[in-house]
mmCIF file of C-alpha atoms in Angstrom:
data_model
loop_
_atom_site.group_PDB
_atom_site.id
_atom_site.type_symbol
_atom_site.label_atom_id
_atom_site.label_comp_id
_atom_site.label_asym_id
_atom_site.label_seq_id
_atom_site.Cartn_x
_atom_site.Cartn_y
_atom_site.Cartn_z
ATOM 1 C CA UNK A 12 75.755 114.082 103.887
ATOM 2 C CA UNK A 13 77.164 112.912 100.523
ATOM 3 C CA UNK A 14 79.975 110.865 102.126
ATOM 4 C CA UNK A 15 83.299 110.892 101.001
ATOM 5 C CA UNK A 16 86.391 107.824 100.539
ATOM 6 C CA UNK A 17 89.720 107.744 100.706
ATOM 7 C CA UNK A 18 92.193 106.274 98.598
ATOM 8 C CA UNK A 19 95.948 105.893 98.863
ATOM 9 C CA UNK A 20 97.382 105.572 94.753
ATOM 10 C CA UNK A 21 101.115 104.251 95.047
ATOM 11 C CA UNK A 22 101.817 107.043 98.209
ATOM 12 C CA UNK A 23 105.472 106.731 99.617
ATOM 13 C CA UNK A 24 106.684 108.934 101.975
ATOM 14 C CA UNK A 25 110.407 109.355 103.292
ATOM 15 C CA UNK A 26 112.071 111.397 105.717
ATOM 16 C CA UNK A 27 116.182 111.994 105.137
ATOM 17 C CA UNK A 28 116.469 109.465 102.598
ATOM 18 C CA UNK A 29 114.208 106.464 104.930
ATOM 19 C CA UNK A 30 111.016 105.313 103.423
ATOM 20 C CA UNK A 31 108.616 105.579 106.394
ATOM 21 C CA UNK A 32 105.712 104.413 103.848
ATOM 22 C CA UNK A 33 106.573 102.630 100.605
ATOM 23 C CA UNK A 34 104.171 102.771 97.506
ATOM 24 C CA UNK A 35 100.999 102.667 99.428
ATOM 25 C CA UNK A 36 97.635 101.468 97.732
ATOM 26 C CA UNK A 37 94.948 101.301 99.056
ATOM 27 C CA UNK A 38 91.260 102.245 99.323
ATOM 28 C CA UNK A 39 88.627 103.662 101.933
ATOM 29 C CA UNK A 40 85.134 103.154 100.802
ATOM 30 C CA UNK A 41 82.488 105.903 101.744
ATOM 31 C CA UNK A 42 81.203 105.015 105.094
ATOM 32 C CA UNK A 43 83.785 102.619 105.835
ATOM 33 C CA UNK A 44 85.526 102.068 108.790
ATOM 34 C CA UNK A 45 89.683 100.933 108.375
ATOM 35 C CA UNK A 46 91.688 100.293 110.145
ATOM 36 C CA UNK A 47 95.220 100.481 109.924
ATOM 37 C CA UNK A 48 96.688 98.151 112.469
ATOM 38 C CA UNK A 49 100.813 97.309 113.013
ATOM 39 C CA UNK A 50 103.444 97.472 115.719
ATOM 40 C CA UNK A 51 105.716 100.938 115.984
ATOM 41 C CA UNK A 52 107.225 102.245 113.319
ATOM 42 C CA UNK A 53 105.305 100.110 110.816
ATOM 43 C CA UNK A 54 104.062 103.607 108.570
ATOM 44 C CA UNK A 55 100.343 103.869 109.684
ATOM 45 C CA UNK A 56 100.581 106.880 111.396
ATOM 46 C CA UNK A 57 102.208 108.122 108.559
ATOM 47 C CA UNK A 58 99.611 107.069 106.164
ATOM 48 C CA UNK A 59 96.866 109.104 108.302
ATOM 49 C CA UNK A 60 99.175 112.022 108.317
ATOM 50 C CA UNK A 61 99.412 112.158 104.616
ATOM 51 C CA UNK A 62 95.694 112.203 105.028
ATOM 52 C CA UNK A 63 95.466 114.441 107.103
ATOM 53 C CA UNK A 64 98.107 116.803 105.104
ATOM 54 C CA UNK A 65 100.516 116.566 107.905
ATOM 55 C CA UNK A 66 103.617 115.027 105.322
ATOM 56 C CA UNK A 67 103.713 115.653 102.304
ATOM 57 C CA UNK A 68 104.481 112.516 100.008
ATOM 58 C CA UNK A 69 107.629 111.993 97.798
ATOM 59 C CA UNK A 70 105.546 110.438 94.962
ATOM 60 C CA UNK A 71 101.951 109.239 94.591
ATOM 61 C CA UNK A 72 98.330 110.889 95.479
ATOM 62 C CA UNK A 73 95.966 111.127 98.027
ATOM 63 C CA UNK A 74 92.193 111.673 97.411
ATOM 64 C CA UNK A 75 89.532 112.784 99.296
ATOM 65 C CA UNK A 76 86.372 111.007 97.519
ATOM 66 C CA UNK A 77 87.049 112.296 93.856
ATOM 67 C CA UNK A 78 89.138 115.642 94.807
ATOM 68 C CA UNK A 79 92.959 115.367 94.990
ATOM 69 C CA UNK A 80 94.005 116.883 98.336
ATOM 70 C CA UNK A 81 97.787 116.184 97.941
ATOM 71 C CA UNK A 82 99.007 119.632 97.430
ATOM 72 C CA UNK A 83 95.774 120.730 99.762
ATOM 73 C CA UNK A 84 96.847 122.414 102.902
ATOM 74 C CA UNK A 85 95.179 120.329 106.175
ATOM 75 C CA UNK A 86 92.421 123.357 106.939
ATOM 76 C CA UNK A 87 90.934 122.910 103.431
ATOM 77 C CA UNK A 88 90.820 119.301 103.335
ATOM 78 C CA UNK A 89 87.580 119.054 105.265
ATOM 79 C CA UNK A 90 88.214 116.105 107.638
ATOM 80 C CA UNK A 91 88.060 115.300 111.197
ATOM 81 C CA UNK A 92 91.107 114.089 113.621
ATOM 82 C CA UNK A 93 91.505 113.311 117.205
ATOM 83 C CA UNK A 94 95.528 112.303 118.199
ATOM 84 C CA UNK A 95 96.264 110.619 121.223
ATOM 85 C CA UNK A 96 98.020 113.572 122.894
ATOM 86 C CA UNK A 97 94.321 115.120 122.981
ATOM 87 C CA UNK A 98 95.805 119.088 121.468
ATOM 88 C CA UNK A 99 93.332 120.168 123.402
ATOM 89 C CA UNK A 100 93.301 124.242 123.883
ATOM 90 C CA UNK A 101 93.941 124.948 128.050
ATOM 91 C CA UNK A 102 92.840 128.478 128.136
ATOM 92 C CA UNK A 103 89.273 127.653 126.647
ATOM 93 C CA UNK A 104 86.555 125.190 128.723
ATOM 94 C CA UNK A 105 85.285 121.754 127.184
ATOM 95 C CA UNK A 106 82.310 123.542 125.651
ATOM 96 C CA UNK A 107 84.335 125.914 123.823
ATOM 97 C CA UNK A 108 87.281 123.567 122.563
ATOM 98 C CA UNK A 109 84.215 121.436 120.959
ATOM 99 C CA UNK A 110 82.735 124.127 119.240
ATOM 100 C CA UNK A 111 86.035 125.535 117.619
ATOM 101 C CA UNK A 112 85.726 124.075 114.427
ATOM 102 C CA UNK A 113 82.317 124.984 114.424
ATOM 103 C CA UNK A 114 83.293 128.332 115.147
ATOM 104 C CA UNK A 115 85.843 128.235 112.798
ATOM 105 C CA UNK A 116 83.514 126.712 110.142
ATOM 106 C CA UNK A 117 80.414 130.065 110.954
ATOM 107 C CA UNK A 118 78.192 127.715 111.866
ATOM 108 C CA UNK A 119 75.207 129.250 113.394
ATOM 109 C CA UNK A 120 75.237 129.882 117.003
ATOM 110 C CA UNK A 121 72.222 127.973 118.071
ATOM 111 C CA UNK A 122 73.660 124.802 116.067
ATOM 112 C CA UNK A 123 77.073 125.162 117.424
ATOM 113 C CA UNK A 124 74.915 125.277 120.955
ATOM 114 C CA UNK A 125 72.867 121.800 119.797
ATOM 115 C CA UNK A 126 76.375 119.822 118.589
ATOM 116 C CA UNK A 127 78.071 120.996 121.493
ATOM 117 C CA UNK A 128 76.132 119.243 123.372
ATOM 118 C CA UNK A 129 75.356 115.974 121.428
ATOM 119 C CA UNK A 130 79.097 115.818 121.244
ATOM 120 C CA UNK A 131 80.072 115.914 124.568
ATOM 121 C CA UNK A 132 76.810 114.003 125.507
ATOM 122 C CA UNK A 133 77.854 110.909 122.459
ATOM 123 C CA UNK A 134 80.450 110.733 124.586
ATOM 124 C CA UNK A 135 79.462 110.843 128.167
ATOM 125 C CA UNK A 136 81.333 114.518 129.183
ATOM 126 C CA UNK A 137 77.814 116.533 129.159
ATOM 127 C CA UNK A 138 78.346 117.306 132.798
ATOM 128 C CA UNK A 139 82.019 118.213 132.032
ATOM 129 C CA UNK A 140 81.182 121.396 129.852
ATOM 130 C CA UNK A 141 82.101 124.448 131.676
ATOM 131 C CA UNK A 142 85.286 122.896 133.001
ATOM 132 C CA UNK A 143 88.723 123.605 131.584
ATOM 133 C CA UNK A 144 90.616 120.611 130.011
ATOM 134 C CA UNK A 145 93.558 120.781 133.764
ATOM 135 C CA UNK A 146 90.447 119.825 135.644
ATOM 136 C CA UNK A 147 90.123 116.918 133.684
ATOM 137 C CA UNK A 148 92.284 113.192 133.918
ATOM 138 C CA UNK A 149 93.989 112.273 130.437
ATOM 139 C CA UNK A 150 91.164 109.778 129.558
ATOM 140 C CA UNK A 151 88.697 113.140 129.397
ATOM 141 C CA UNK A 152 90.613 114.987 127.879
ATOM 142 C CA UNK A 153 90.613 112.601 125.070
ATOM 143 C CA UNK A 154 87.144 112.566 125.157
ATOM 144 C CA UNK A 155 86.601 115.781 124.347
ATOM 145 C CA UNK A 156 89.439 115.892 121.398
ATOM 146 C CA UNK A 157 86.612 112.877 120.814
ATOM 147 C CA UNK A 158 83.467 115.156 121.020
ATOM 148 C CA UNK A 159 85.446 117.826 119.343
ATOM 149 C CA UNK A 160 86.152 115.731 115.732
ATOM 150 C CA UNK A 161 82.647 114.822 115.957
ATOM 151 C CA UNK A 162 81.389 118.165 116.091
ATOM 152 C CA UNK A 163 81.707 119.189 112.633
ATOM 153 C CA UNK A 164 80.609 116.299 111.484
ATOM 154 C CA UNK A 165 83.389 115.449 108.866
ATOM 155 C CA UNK A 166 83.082 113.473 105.595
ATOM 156 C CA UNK A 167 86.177 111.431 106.806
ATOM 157 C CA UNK A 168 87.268 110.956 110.400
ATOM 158 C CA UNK A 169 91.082 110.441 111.357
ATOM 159 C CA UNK A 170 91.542 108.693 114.336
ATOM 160 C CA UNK A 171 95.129 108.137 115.827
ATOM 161 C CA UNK A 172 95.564 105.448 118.600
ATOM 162 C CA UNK A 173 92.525 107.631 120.323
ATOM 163 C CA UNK A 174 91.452 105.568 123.115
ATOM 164 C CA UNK A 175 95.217 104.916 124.249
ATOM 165 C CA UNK A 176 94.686 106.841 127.539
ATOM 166 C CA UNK A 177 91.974 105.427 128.434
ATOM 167 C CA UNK A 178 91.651 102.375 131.334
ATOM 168 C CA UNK A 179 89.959 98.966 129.552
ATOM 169 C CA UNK A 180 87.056 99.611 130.991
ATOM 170 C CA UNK A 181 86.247 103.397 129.335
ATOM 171 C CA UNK A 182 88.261 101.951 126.175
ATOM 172 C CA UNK A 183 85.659 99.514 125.524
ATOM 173 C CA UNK A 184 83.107 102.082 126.452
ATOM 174 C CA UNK A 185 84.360 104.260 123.479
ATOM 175 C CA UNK A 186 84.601 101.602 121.216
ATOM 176 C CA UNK A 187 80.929 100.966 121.798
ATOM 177 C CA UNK A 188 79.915 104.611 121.428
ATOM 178 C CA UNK A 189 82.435 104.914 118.185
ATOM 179 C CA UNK A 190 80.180 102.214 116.421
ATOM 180 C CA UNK A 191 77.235 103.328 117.575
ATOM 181 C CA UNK A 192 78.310 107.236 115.956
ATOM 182 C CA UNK A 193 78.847 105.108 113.293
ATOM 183 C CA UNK A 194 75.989 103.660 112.548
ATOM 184 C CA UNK A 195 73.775 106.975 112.931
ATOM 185 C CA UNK A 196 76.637 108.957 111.002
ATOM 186 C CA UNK A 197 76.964 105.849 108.219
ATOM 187 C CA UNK A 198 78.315 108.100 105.403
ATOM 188 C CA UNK A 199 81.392 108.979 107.866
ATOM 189 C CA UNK A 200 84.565 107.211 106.746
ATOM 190 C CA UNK A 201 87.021 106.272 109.469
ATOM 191 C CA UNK A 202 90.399 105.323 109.167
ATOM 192 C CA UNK A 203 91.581 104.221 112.676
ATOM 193 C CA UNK A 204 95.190 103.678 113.187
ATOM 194 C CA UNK A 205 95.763 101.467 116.618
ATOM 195 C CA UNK A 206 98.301 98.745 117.369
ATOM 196 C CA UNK A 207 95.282 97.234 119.522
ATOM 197 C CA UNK A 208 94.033 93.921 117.616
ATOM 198 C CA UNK A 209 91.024 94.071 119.824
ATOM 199 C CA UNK A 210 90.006 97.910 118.797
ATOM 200 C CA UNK A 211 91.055 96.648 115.331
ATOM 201 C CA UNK A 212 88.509 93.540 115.439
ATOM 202 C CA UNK A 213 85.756 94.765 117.086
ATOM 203 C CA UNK A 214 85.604 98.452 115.459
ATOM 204 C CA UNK A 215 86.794 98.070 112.113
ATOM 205 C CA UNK A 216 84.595 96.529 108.517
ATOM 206 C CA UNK A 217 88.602 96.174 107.104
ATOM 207 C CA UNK A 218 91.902 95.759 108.699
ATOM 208 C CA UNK A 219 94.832 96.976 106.743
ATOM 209 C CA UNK A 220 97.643 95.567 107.927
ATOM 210 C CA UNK A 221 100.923 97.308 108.461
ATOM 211 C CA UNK A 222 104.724 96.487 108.855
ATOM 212 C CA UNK A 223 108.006 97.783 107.785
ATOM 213 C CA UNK A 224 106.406 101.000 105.886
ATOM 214 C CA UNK A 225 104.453 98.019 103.798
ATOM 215 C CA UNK A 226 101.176 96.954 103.637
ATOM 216 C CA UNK A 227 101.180 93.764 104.285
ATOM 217 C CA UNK A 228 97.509 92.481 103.976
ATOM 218 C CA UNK A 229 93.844 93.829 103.937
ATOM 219 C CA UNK A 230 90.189 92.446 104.377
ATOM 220 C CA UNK A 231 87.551 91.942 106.679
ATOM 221 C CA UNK A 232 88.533 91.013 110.214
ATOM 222 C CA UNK A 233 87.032 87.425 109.438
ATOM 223 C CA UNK A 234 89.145 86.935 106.722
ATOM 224 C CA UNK A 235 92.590 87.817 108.188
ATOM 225 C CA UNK A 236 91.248 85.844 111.112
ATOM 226 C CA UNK A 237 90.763 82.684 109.267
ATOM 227 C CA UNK A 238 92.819 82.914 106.326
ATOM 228 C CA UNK A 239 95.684 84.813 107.386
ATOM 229 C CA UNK A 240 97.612 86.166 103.368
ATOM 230 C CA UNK A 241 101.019 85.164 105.812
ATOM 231 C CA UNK A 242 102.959 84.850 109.068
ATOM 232 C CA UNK A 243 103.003 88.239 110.019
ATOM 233 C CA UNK A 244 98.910 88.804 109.419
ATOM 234 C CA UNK A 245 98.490 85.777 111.181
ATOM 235 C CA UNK A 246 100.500 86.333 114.566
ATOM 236 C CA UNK A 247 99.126 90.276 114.600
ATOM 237 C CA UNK A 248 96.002 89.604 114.448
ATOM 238 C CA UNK A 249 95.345 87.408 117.111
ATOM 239 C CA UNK A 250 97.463 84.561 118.293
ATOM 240 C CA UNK A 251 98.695 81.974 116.450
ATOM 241 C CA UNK A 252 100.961 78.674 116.393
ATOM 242 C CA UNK A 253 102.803 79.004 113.686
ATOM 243 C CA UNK A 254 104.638 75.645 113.276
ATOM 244 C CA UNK A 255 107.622 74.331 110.472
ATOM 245 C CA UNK A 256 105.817 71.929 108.438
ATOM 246 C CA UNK A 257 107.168 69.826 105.370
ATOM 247 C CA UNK A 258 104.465 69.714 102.392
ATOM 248 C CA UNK A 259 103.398 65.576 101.913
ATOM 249 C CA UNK A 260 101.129 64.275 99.626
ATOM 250 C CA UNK A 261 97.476 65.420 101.403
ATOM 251 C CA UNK A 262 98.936 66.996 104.428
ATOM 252 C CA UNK A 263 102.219 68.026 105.908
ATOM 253 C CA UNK A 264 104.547 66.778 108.262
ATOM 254 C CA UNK A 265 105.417 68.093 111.282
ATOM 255 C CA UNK A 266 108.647 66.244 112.707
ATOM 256 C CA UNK A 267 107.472 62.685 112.464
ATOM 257 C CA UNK A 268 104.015 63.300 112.349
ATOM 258 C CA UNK A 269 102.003 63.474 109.712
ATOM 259 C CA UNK A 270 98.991 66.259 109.257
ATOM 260 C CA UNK A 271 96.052 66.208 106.576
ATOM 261 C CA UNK A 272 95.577 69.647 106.154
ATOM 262 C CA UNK A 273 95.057 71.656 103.021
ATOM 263 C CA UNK A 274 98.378 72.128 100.726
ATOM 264 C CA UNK A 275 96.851 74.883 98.588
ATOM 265 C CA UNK A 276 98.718 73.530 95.757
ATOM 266 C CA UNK A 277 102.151 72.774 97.567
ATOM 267 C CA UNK A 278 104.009 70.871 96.145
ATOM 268 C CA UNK A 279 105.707 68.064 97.952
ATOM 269 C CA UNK A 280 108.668 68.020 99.609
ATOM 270 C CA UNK A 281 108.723 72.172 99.585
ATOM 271 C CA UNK A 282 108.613 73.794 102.925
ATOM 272 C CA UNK A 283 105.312 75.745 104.328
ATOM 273 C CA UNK A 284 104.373 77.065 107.809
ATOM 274 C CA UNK A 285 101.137 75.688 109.588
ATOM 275 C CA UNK A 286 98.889 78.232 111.218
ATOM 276 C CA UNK A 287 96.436 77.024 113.967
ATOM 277 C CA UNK A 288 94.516 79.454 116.278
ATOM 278 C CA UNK A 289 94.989 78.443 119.981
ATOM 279 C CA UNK A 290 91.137 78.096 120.808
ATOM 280 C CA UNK A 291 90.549 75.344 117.592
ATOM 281 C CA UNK A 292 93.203 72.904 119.377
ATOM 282 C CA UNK A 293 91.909 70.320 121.549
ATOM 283 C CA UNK A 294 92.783 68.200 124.654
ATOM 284 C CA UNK A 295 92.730 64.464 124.063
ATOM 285 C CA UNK A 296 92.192 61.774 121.006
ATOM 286 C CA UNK A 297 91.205 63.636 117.561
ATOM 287 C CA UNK A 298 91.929 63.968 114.080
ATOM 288 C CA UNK A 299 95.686 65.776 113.696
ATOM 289 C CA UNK A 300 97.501 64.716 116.890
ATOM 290 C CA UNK A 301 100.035 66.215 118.197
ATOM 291 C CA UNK A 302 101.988 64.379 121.538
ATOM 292 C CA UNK A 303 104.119 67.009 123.547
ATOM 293 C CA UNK A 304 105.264 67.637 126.738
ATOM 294 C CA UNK A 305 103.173 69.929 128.860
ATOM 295 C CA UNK A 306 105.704 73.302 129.501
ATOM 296 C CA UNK A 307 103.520 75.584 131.344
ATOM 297 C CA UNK A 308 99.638 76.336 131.915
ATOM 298 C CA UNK A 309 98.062 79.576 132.253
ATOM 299 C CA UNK A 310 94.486 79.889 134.292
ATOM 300 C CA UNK A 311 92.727 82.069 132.639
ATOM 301 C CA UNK A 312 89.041 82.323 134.560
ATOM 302 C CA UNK A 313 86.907 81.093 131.808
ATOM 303 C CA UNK A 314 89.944 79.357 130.007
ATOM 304 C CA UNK A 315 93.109 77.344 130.657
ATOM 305 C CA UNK A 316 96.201 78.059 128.317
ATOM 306 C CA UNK A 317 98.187 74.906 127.912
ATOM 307 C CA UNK A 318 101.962 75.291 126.189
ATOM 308 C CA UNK A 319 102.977 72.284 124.912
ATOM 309 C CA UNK A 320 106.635 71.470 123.241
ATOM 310 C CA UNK A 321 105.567 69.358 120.151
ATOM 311 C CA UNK A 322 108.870 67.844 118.612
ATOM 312 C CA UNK A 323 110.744 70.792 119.635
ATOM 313 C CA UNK A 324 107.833 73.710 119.002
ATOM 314 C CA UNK A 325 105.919 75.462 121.292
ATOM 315 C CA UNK A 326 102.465 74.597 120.870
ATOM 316 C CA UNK A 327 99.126 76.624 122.424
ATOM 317 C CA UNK A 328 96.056 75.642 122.995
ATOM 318 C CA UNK A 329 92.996 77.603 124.653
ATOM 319 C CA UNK A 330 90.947 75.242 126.345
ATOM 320 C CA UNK A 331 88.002 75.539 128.564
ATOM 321 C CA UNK A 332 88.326 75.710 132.348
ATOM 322 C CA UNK A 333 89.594 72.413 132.795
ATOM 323 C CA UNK A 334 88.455 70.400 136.246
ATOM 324 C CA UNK A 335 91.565 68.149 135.947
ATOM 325 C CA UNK A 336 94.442 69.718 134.320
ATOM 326 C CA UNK A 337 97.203 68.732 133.284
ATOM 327 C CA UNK A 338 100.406 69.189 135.453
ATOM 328 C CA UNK A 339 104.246 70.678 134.140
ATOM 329 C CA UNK A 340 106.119 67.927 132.531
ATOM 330 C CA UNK A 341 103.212 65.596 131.306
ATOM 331 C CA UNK A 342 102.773 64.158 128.457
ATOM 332 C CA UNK A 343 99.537 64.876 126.435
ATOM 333 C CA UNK A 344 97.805 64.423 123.340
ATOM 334 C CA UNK A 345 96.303 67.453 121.360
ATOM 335 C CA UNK A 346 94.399 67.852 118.082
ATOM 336 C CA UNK A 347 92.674 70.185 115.167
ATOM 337 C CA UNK A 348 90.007 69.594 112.730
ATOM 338 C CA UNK A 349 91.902 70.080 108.901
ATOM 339 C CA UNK A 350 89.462 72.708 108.442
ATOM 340 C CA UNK A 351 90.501 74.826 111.012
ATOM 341 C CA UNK A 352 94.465 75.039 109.678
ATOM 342 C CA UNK A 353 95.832 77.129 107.066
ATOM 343 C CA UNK A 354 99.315 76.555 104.926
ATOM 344 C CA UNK A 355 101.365 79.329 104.724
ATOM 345 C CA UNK A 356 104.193 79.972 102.419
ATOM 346 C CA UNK A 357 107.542 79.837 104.151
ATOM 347 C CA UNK A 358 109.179 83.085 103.328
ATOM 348 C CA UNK A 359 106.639 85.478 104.548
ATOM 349 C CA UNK A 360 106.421 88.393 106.858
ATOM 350 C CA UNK A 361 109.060 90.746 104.794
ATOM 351 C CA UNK A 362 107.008 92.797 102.315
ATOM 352 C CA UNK A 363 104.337 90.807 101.868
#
């Protein structure tokens, strides 16, 4: 399989008059998993439908490896899609909606016969062949609009909130099987589009991240993690205090107290927003402390969520099970290593 990218060169797409997707760049590398990850209405559903040859864009191109499939209709464009509404054909069994496109493609019988079934087997619907798709709950169903993309064995894979029907148990099943597809099927690109962080993180080698028809950052799931480009990136993927600060020779302040933290060439006296993940905040004395008023705590099994007003901010922190917690309305002391904080500039989040 020779493998085959996708890139997005300056793609904007409007319906009536409303950009939906504005100016979209962006690249797919062969064998790459994406994904595109935003709330509703944020233009990444869009962007795989332009893929997919679904909407047609108002300016800009979008390739298939090296072959412009912009003016391509979607049955020539040789890719793969499952939807969330599963489009699944009621009047033909399991077996038979998987081997469509193999059908449709003349592949020999005996193959179509041998996919079928390592389709349907990938992902866990062997015993589900000769059934018809009413006989089935929603979560099978999309497993066979699953088994069915995989079939054919596509250059580039289009996946489209796909696991959305699915309980958190079977979800995470999936996600498991998608990576494992993945890694015996390594030339396969995949561009996932989910609002799901965790499908996002635990799937994906890049997260492009979407809002308001923009792009509003892209890298590795580490590096969004850690080093969030601005607000928005950082409170979408994962959580996130994201606090007011003042920029202060060496650190920041936040209210009266002062932070050493990195300024990333701030200059003083400008104002900057402080991101700190919940789980890198402690309990007790430390470097960067922060004295607040206990607001609420959360058991959470293996962890305690403490929320903490800090000078007027609602601070989080995600401690381990703690044997003595803290009650509503105490006062207590909490802390960060400067590492583990990143400045942000203040007007972020818009268009990034």
């Amino acid at each position: 399989m020779s493998g085959s990218g996708i890139r997005f060169d300056h793609v904007t797409v409007a319906y009536d008059g409303n950009v939906v997707l504005d100016a979209l760049d962006l690249t797919v590398e062969p064998g790459e998993v994406m994904a595109l990850l935003g709330p509703s209405g944020s233009g990444k559903t869009t962007a795989l439908r332009a893929v997919a040859g679904f909407v047609r864009p108002a300016s800009g191109r979008v390739f298939l490896g090296d072959r412009d499939v912009t003016d391509l209709p979607p049955h020539r464009r040789g890719i793969g899609m499952v939807v969330q509404q599963y489009a699944l054909f009621p009047h033909l069994r399991v077996e038979d909606n998987v081997a469509f496109g193999l059908r449709a493609r003349k592949v020999a019988r005996a193959a179509t016969r041998e996919r079928v079934a390592e389709a349907l087997d990938m992902t866990g619907m062997g015993a589900y062949a000769r059934r018809y798709p009413r006989e089935l709950s929603g979560g099978q169903q999309q497993r066979v609009a699953i088994a069915r993309a995989l079939a054919i064995r596509p250059d580039v894979l289009l996946l489209d909130e796909p696991l959305s029907a699915l309980d958190a148990q079977l979800r995470s099943g999936m996600l498991a099987e998608l990576a494992r597809l993945h890694r015996e099927l390594p030339d396969v690109s995949l561009l996932y589009v989910t609002h799901d962080q965790v499908e996002a993180l635990t799937l994906a080698d890049r997260i492009a991240v979407m809002d308001k028809a923009r792009l509003q950052a892209c890298g590795t799931p580490r590096e969004l993690y850690r080093a969030p480009a601005n607000a928005f990136t950082a409170s979408f993927v994962g959580n996130a205090n994201l606090l007011p600060v003042t920029v202060r020779a060496g650190g920041v302040l936040l209210g009266e107290s002062e932070l050493e933290v990195g300024t990333n060439g701030a200059a003083p006296g400008a104002s900057a927003t402080l991101c700190v993940r919940p789980h890198l905040v402690g309990l007790g004395d430390g470097p960067n402390r922060l004295t607040g008023t206990v607001r609420e705590l959360q058991w959470r099994g293996a962890t305690h969520r403490l929320y903490v007003d800090v000078a007027g901010h609602r601070v989080m922190a995600d401690l381990r099970e703690l044997r003595d917690p803290p009650a509503h309305g105490d006062e207590v002391t909490l802390h960060f290593a400067p590492d583990d904080a990143v400045l942000l500039a203040a007007e972020v989040g818009g268009h990034g």
